[in-house]
Tab-separated table of C-alpha atoms (C1' of nucleotides) in Angstrom:
chain	number	residue	atom	x	y	z
U	1	UNK	CA	102.855	-2.671	23.211
U	2	UNK	CA	104.045	-2.175	26.586
U	3	UNK	CA	101.149	-3.817	28.605
U	4	UNK	CA	100.278	-2.711	32.003
U	5	UNK	CA	100.872	-4.844	35.095
U	6	UNK	CA	98.637	-4.269	37.840
U	7	UNK	CA	100.496	-3.886	41.114
U	8	UNK	CA	98.841	-6.875	42.842
U	9	UNK	CA	99.690	-9.445	39.757
U	10	UNK	CA	102.298	-11.112	41.775
U	11	UNK	CA	100.461	-11.222	44.908
U	12	UNK	CA	97.480	-12.843	43.487
U	13	UNK	CA	99.326	-15.360	41.933
U	14	UNK	CA	101.606	-15.905	44.974
U	15	UNK	CA	98.545	-16.114	47.414
U	16	UNK	CA	96.762	-18.880	44.916
U	17	UNK	CA	100.036	-20.647	44.792
U	18	UNK	CA	100.409	-21.118	48.481
U	19	UNK	CA	97.148	-22.982	48.639
U	20	UNK	CA	96.922	-24.644	45.166
U	21	UNK	CA	100.242	-24.794	43.900
U	22	UNK	CA	102.345	-28.066	43.418
U	23	UNK	CA	104.449	-28.288	46.612
U	24	UNK	CA	105.549	-31.674	46.733
U	25	UNK	CA	107.301	-32.264	43.242
U	26	UNK	CA	110.346	-34.785	43.671
U	27	UNK	CA	112.946	-32.253	42.924
U	28	UNK	CA	111.419	-29.664	45.504
U	29	UNK	CA	112.793	-31.724	48.621
U	30	UNK	CA	115.455	-31.154	48.817
U	31	UNK	CA	115.609	-28.148	46.407
U	32	UNK	CA	119.427	-28.189	45.489
U	33	UNK	CA	120.827	-26.533	42.442
U	34	UNK	CA	121.860	-29.903	41.071
U	35	UNK	CA	118.616	-31.162	41.276
U	36	UNK	CA	116.772	-28.332	39.981
U	37	UNK	CA	119.149	-28.080	37.117
U	38	UNK	CA	118.339	-31.704	36.425
U	39	UNK	CA	114.626	-31.275	36.758
U	40	UNK	CA	114.550	-28.441	34.540
U	41	UNK	CA	116.422	-30.453	31.603
U	42	UNK	CA	114.033	-33.569	31.980
U	43	UNK	CA	111.215	-30.967	31.829
U	44	UNK	CA	112.136	-29.442	28.577
U	45	UNK	CA	109.344	-30.458	26.193
U	46	UNK	CA	108.194	-32.874	28.682
U	47	UNK	CA	105.589	-33.179	31.277
U	48	UNK	CA	105.978	-33.546	35.095
U	49	UNK	CA	103.943	-36.921	35.128
U	50	UNK	CA	106.349	-38.518	32.659
U	51	UNK	CA	109.780	-36.963	33.947
U	52	UNK	CA	109.069	-37.546	37.619
U	53	UNK	CA	109.961	-41.270	37.874
U	54	UNK	CA	112.922	-40.726	35.811
U	55	UNK	CA	114.117	-38.003	37.936
U	56	UNK	CA	113.891	-40.147	41.113
U	57	UNK	CA	115.953	-43.120	39.230
U	58	UNK	CA	118.364	-40.650	38.008
U	59	UNK	CA	119.431	-38.812	41.184
U	60	UNK	CA	119.266	-42.353	43.119
U	61	UNK	CA	122.050	-43.715	40.724
U	62	UNK	CA	123.929	-40.139	40.463
U	63	UNK	CA	123.153	-38.254	43.806
U	64	UNK	CA	125.481	-35.338	43.031
U	65	UNK	CA	126.629	-33.198	40.089
U	66	UNK	CA	130.476	-34.709	40.452
U	67	UNK	CA	128.878	-38.401	39.944
U	68	UNK	CA	127.156	-37.287	36.879
U	69	UNK	CA	130.505	-35.721	35.715
U	70	UNK	CA	132.188	-39.169	36.679
U	71	UNK	CA	129.841	-41.541	35.038
U	72	UNK	CA	130.226	-43.065	31.552
U	73	UNK	CA	128.133	-41.372	29.005
U	74	UNK	CA	126.385	-44.886	28.373
U	75	UNK	CA	125.174	-44.911	31.904
U	76	UNK	CA	123.703	-41.582	31.521
U	77	UNK	CA	121.860	-42.447	28.230
U	78	UNK	CA	120.646	-45.521	29.888
U	79	UNK	CA	119.299	-43.614	32.797
U	80	UNK	CA	117.608	-41.329	30.113
U	81	UNK	CA	116.453	-44.032	27.868
U	82	UNK	CA	112.638	-43.849	27.303
U	83	UNK	CA	112.709	-40.051	28.176
U	84	UNK	CA	113.311	-38.881	24.295
U	85	UNK	CA	115.291	-35.713	23.284
U	86	UNK	CA	118.731	-37.663	24.108
U	87	UNK	CA	120.527	-34.842	23.194
U	88	UNK	CA	119.699	-33.347	26.506
U	89	UNK	CA	121.251	-36.428	28.080
U	90	UNK	CA	124.654	-35.998	26.351
U	91	UNK	CA	124.580	-31.903	27.008
U	92	UNK	CA	123.837	-32.640	30.592
U	93	UNK	CA	126.816	-34.967	30.885
U	94	UNK	CA	128.909	-32.594	29.057
U	95	UNK	CA	127.832	-29.688	31.196
U	96	UNK	CA	128.534	-31.456	34.407
U	97	UNK	CA	131.842	-32.116	33.504
U	98	UNK	CA	132.202	-28.216	32.737
U	99	UNK	CA	131.070	-27.420	35.934
U	100	UNK	CA	133.670	-29.664	37.535
U	101	UNK	CA	136.477	-28.178	35.363
U	102	UNK	CA	135.438	-24.681	35.326
U	103	UNK	CA	133.263	-23.950	38.303
U	104	UNK	CA	134.528	-25.976	41.383
U	105	UNK	CA	132.004	-28.627	40.817
U	106	UNK	CA	129.028	-26.581	41.321
U	107	UNK	CA	126.771	-24.805	38.955
U	108	UNK	CA	127.462	-21.269	38.658
U	109	UNK	CA	125.099	-18.672	40.279
U	110	UNK	CA	125.436	-16.276	36.896
U	111	UNK	CA	122.942	-16.322	34.189
U	112	UNK	CA	125.716	-16.026	31.525
U	113	UNK	CA	127.712	-18.762	32.929
U	114	UNK	CA	124.520	-21.014	33.090
U	115	UNK	CA	123.467	-20.058	29.615
U	116	UNK	CA	127.013	-21.130	28.599
U	117	UNK	CA	126.384	-24.452	29.814
U	118	UNK	CA	125.416	-27.113	27.060
U	119	UNK	CA	121.632	-27.665	26.954
U	120	UNK	CA	120.704	-24.555	28.973
U	121	UNK	CA	119.098	-21.709	27.402
U	122	UNK	CA	117.535	-18.446	28.555
U	123	UNK	CA	114.531	-19.886	30.256
U	124	UNK	CA	116.223	-22.683	31.552
U	125	UNK	CA	119.027	-20.624	33.121
U	126	UNK	CA	116.549	-18.292	34.647
U	127	UNK	CA	114.442	-21.168	35.870
U	128	UNK	CA	117.707	-22.461	37.703
U	129	UNK	CA	118.735	-19.227	39.117
U	130	UNK	CA	115.239	-18.338	40.431
U	131	UNK	CA	114.389	-21.819	41.866
U	132	UNK	CA	117.827	-22.691	43.311
U	133	UNK	CA	118.755	-19.172	44.797
U	134	UNK	CA	115.517	-16.719	44.551
U	135	UNK	CA	117.500	-14.647	41.948
U	136	UNK	CA	115.432	-12.223	39.957
U	137	UNK	CA	115.004	-13.601	36.557
U	138	UNK	CA	112.013	-14.253	34.428
U	139	UNK	CA	111.371	-17.430	32.616
U	140	UNK	CA	109.378	-18.173	29.455
U	141	UNK	CA	108.445	-21.962	29.071
U	142	UNK	CA	105.327	-23.187	27.457
U	143	UNK	CA	103.281	-22.789	30.505
U	144	UNK	CA	104.313	-19.004	30.961
U	145	UNK	CA	103.474	-18.538	26.915
U	146	UNK	CA	100.000	-19.867	27.232
U	147	UNK	CA	99.465	-17.790	30.775
U	148	UNK	CA	100.890	-14.532	29.158
U	149	UNK	CA	99.101	-14.725	25.694
U	150	UNK	CA	95.989	-15.218	27.260
U	151	UNK	CA	96.246	-12.567	30.167
U	152	UNK	CA	97.677	-10.119	27.636
U	153	UNK	CA	95.817	-11.136	24.655
U	154	UNK	CA	98.987	-11.685	22.460
U	155	UNK	CA	98.132	-13.024	19.291
U	156	UNK	CA	100.560	-15.173	16.672
U	157	UNK	CA	102.244	-18.420	17.223
U	158	UNK	CA	104.344	-18.067	20.337
U	159	UNK	CA	106.926	-20.145	18.657
U	160	UNK	CA	107.709	-17.465	15.962
U	161	UNK	CA	110.514	-14.874	17.113
U	162	UNK	CA	108.491	-11.769	16.733
U	163	UNK	CA	105.698	-13.235	19.325
U	164	UNK	CA	108.434	-14.680	21.608
U	165	UNK	CA	110.256	-11.265	21.618
U	166	UNK	CA	106.903	-9.604	22.939
U	167	UNK	CA	106.549	-12.014	25.486
U	168	UNK	CA	109.962	-12.072	27.019
U	169	UNK	CA	109.451	-8.152	27.465
U	170	UNK	CA	106.269	-8.957	29.081
U	171	UNK	CA	107.683	-11.442	31.509
U	172	UNK	CA	110.461	-9.089	32.158
U	173	UNK	CA	108.005	-6.351	33.043
U	174	UNK	CA	106.078	-8.754	35.342
U	175	UNK	CA	109.189	-9.969	37.449
U	176	UNK	CA	110.650	-6.246	37.776
U	177	UNK	CA	107.504	-5.510	39.776
U	178	UNK	CA	108.449	-4.126	43.107
U	179	UNK	CA	105.518	-6.027	44.589
U	180	UNK	CA	107.320	-9.141	44.168
U	181	UNK	CA	109.406	-9.937	47.425
U	182	UNK	CA	113.126	-11.058	46.957
U	183	UNK	CA	112.865	-14.072	48.650
U	184	UNK	CA	109.817	-15.463	46.710
U	185	UNK	CA	111.117	-15.626	43.090
U	186	UNK	CA	111.316	-19.190	43.333
U	187	UNK	CA	107.990	-19.312	44.379
U	188	UNK	CA	106.788	-16.917	41.890
U	189	UNK	CA	108.521	-18.951	39.037
U	190	UNK	CA	106.916	-22.240	40.303
U	191	UNK	CA	103.564	-20.616	40.473
U	192	UNK	CA	103.488	-19.424	36.755
U	193	UNK	CA	104.312	-22.953	35.768
U	194	UNK	CA	101.667	-24.488	38.173
U	195	UNK	CA	99.036	-22.021	36.935
U	196	UNK	CA	99.765	-22.843	33.269
U	197	UNK	CA	100.224	-26.897	34.024
U	198	UNK	CA	97.253	-27.256	36.616
U	199	UNK	CA	94.581	-24.431	35.638
U	200	UNK	CA	95.356	-22.435	32.491
U	201	UNK	CA	95.520	-25.690	30.634
U	202	UNK	CA	95.593	-25.929	26.750
U	203	UNK	CA	92.116	-26.963	26.593
U	204	UNK	CA	89.231	-26.231	28.826
U	205	UNK	CA	91.016	-24.123	31.545
U	206	UNK	CA	89.578	-23.677	34.815
U	207	UNK	CA	89.064	-19.900	34.623
U	208	UNK	CA	86.608	-19.759	37.595
U	209	UNK	CA	89.388	-20.644	40.159
U	210	UNK	CA	92.275	-18.409	38.375
U	211	UNK	CA	93.512	-15.678	40.629
U	212	UNK	CA	93.996	-13.695	37.297
U	213	UNK	CA	90.292	-13.862	35.683
U	214	UNK	CA	89.181	-10.490	36.415
U	215	UNK	CA	92.026	-8.811	34.331
U	216	UNK	CA	92.625	-11.684	31.823
U	217	UNK	CA	92.355	-10.464	28.211
U	218	UNK	CA	91.525	-13.806	26.866
U	219	UNK	CA	88.800	-14.496	29.641
U	220	UNK	CA	87.213	-10.900	29.256
U	221	UNK	CA	86.736	-11.225	25.662
U	222	UNK	CA	85.831	-14.915	25.295
U	223	UNK	CA	88.739	-15.785	23.331
U	224	UNK	CA	90.231	-18.517	25.746
U	225	UNK	CA	89.726	-21.315	23.101
U	226	UNK	CA	91.748	-18.863	20.465
U	227	UNK	CA	94.731	-18.048	22.394
U	228	UNK	CA	97.528	-19.156	22.394
U	229	UNK	CA	97.463	-19.039	18.663
U	230	UNK	CA	97.990	-22.930	17.572
U	231	UNK	CA	101.145	-23.718	15.750
U	232	UNK	CA	100.571	-23.545	11.749
U	233	UNK	CA	100.476	-27.148	10.395
U	234	UNK	CA	102.499	-28.938	7.902
U	235	UNK	CA	102.621	-32.293	7.007
U	236	UNK	CA	105.886	-33.818	7.772
U	237	UNK	CA	107.603	-36.295	5.115
U	238	UNK	CA	107.199	-40.114	5.305
U	239	UNK	CA	110.478	-41.873	5.276
U	240	UNK	CA	111.056	-45.729	5.530
U	241	UNK	CA	114.111	-47.932	6.701
U	242	UNK	CA	114.557	-51.678	7.403
U	243	UNK	CA	116.400	-52.754	10.547
U	244	UNK	CA	118.131	-56.186	11.120
U	245	UNK	CA	117.335	-57.944	14.231
U	246	UNK	CA	120.137	-60.766	14.098
U	247	UNK	CA	120.223	-63.153	16.686
U	248	UNK	CA	123.121	-65.712	17.475
U	249	UNK	CA	122.830	-69.010	18.778
U	250	UNK	CA	123.028	-67.989	22.189
U	251	UNK	CA	120.066	-65.543	21.626
U	252	UNK	CA	122.239	-62.457	21.828
U	253	UNK	CA	121.174	-59.818	19.625
U	254	UNK	CA	123.190	-57.392	17.360
U	255	UNK	CA	123.450	-54.045	18.203
U	256	UNK	CA	125.415	-50.854	16.980
U	257	UNK	CA	125.701	-47.782	18.697
U	258	UNK	CA	124.900	-44.727	16.597
U	259	UNK	CA	127.277	-41.688	15.674
U	260	UNK	CA	127.263	-38.919	18.228
U	261	UNK	CA	125.440	-36.686	15.891
U	262	UNK	CA	121.866	-36.753	14.120
U	263	UNK	CA	118.990	-38.843	15.149
U	264	UNK	CA	119.058	-41.177	18.287
U	265	UNK	CA	122.812	-39.854	18.722
U	266	UNK	CA	124.964	-42.094	20.749
U	267	UNK	CA	122.164	-44.620	21.353
U	268	UNK	CA	122.156	-48.371	20.730
U	269	UNK	CA	120.033	-49.519	17.990
U	270	UNK	CA	119.606	-52.351	15.493
U	271	UNK	CA	121.546	-52.092	12.281
U	272	UNK	CA	119.524	-49.603	10.032
U	273	UNK	CA	119.416	-49.623	6.218
U	274	UNK	CA	117.649	-47.289	3.830
U	275	UNK	CA	116.011	-50.192	1.633
U	276	UNK	CA	115.612	-53.903	1.486
U	277	UNK	CA	119.017	-54.458	-0.941
U	278	UNK	CA	121.056	-52.124	1.606
U	279	UNK	CA	119.621	-54.203	4.316
U	280	UNK	CA	120.754	-57.434	2.492
U	281	UNK	CA	124.238	-55.830	1.744
U	282	UNK	CA	124.822	-54.999	5.248
U	283	UNK	CA	123.927	-58.614	6.248
U	284	UNK	CA	126.504	-60.026	3.762
U	285	UNK	CA	129.317	-57.923	5.023
U	286	UNK	CA	129.086	-58.846	8.424
U	287	UNK	CA	127.105	-61.940	8.815
U	288	UNK	CA	126.381	-65.346	7.638
U	289	UNK	CA	123.119	-67.262	8.098
U	290	UNK	CA	119.920	-68.061	6.402
U	291	UNK	CA	118.686	-64.587	5.187
U	292	UNK	CA	115.998	-66.225	3.003
U	293	UNK	CA	114.449	-67.636	6.043
U	294	UNK	CA	114.350	-64.303	7.723
U	295	UNK	CA	110.887	-63.188	9.441
U	296	UNK	CA	109.421	-60.040	8.325
U	297	UNK	CA	107.786	-58.706	11.625
U	298	UNK	CA	105.029	-56.095	11.468
U	299	UNK	CA	106.446	-52.616	10.745
U	300	UNK	CA	106.841	-49.915	13.170
U	301	UNK	CA	105.536	-46.411	12.686
U	302	UNK	CA	107.403	-43.544	14.797
U	303	UNK	CA	106.703	-39.843	14.537
U	304	UNK	CA	109.352	-37.327	15.030
U	305	UNK	CA	108.474	-33.705	14.660
U	306	UNK	CA	109.573	-32.998	11.304
U	307	UNK	CA	109.431	-36.486	9.637
U	308	UNK	CA	107.308	-39.731	10.206
U	309	UNK	CA	109.689	-42.953	9.946
U	310	UNK	CA	108.256	-46.445	8.943
U	311	UNK	CA	110.590	-49.373	10.137
U	312	UNK	CA	110.778	-52.882	8.565
U	313	UNK	CA	111.950	-55.204	11.171
U	314	UNK	CA	113.705	-58.470	9.732
U	315	UNK	CA	114.625	-60.985	12.290
U	316	UNK	CA	117.088	-63.541	11.462
U	317	UNK	CA	119.525	-66.261	12.821
U	318	UNK	CA	123.175	-65.310	12.039
U	319	UNK	CA	126.359	-65.722	13.291
U	320	UNK	CA	129.481	-63.092	12.547
U	321	UNK	CA	131.370	-63.217	9.263
U	322	UNK	CA	134.434	-61.883	10.686
U	323	UNK	CA	135.208	-60.371	14.166
U	324	UNK	CA	132.293	-58.682	16.005
U	325	UNK	CA	132.865	-57.526	19.293
U	326	UNK	CA	136.429	-56.086	18.840
U	327	UNK	CA	134.610	-52.972	17.792
U	328	UNK	CA	133.029	-51.205	20.590
U	329	UNK	CA	130.318	-49.578	18.362
U	330	UNK	CA	128.990	-53.103	17.176
U	331	UNK	CA	128.517	-55.852	19.231
U	332	UNK	CA	126.412	-58.848	20.373
U	333	UNK	CA	124.144	-58.016	23.153
U	334	UNK	CA	122.609	-60.581	25.581
U	335	UNK	CA	118.816	-59.733	26.384
U	336	UNK	CA	119.628	-59.333	30.125
U	337	UNK	CA	121.987	-56.370	29.159
U	338	UNK	CA	119.394	-54.440	27.166
U	339	UNK	CA	117.981	-52.680	30.247
U	340	UNK	CA	121.343	-51.066	30.931
U	341	UNK	CA	121.923	-49.506	27.267
U	342	UNK	CA	120.412	-46.288	25.987
U	343	UNK	CA	117.799	-47.563	23.254
U	344	UNK	CA	115.304	-45.663	21.682
U	345	UNK	CA	111.785	-46.381	22.703
U	346	UNK	CA	110.380	-48.069	19.484
U	347	UNK	CA	113.554	-50.327	19.215
U	348	UNK	CA	113.146	-51.120	22.902
U	349	UNK	CA	109.572	-51.802	22.619
U	350	UNK	CA	110.088	-54.042	19.428
U	351	UNK	CA	112.922	-56.158	21.065
U	352	UNK	CA	110.504	-56.433	24.282
U	353	UNK	CA	107.279	-57.164	22.926
U	354	UNK	CA	108.551	-59.593	20.458
U	355	UNK	CA	110.429	-61.116	23.280
U	356	UNK	CA	112.184	-64.666	23.544
B	1	DA	C1'	116.527	-13.437	13.315
B	2	DA	C1'	115.091	-17.564	11.205
B	3	DT	C1'	115.201	-22.456	10.791
B	4	DT	C1'	116.291	-27.067	12.544
B	5	DC	C1'	116.649	-30.629	15.641
B	6	DG	C1'	113.856	-34.141	17.898
B	7	DG	C1'	110.963	-38.541	21.569
B	8	DG	C1'	106.993	-39.846	24.151
B	9	DG	C1'	102.439	-39.132	26.044
B	10	DT	C1'	97.422	-37.509	25.173
B	11	DT	C1'	93.262	-36.515	22.997
W	1	DA	C1'	96.608	-38.875	13.190
W	2	DA	C1'	97.259	-34.267	15.227
W	3	DC	C1'	98.866	-32.084	18.740
W	4	DC	C1'	100.942	-30.877	22.920
W	5	DC	C1'	105.143	-30.641	26.158
W	6	DA	C1'	109.248	-26.746	32.156
W	7	DG	C1'	113.512	-25.291	24.538
W	8	DA	C1'	118.207	-25.430	22.546
W	9	DA	C1'	121.450	-25.348	18.937
W	10	DT	C1'	122.667	-24.306	14.515
W	11	DT	C1'	122.629	-21.340	10.609
DNA sequence: AATTCGGGGTT
DNA sequence: AACCCAGAATT
């Protein structure tokens, strides 16, 4: 299904971008490869409004790729704390080290080398190359998928491999257009994302303002509300766990670092157990105190994309039974120190809300 | 190629 | 509560 691309497609899009695009995003000034890369990683599955303050804080703390590579992982995770998808932070850190070792401390200007970096896939690599160096590569993120499915009337959930394959073919065809000047690939990439984010939105798109409205299939056929095809629904399983909020006489909280893989990898959390008995067992093994007098706090509901988790917090005064502190993955943490640790959002909320 | 992984915000 | 969001890694 090779769809025809009007010769003035990119010209119309760029003209719209010059007037109505976003030209003042934090990573655009200055637009260095490091800042472009960082922004692209932060913006994976994350809206601009959410990522922007994190970006500013991150580059203030770690202004260059070499700063990032030299920083402890805990510092990077702390800067990421609250942003979600923490594998992105670990991959970012690993990729920075890789750039120092293999690419002279710079991002490689090569699509394959970029894709070889952890956390960088085809679309992100193309976004970096086009935005940092105006190289001619097509991206396919959520915004572009939405624009393309509507403009070309592509049916089927865009996350399906077969549909995604069609969409890649389409965006490649668009970017190959001779009407797209060499020096405007960065703008072209940004224009598509801006169009998708600000105008061709999921619900109630502003078609009357769209530079592509005249030849948009969804618009012409009145199928704007049906495209892109929504994700097939499925009910995620409900899981339960208990978390132990143990506090010593000085008001410090016992926290542990999760393993480097799996959920909340490498983040600091409260000790967690599958059920009440296991929680009691963990307490008896590591702590002593008035477990019977523990306070059961209101349960926390947290949703992941593939399951739901309800956490039952139990707050208890305790002291260490053996030595705690000689193990780097389990230690007492003062409240003032919480801000500097990478902590999952629901746990941070629990510790902060129920404060002193 | 298909499946799995995964956190916060919005509606 | 369902759904969305500048996807990548794994199998």
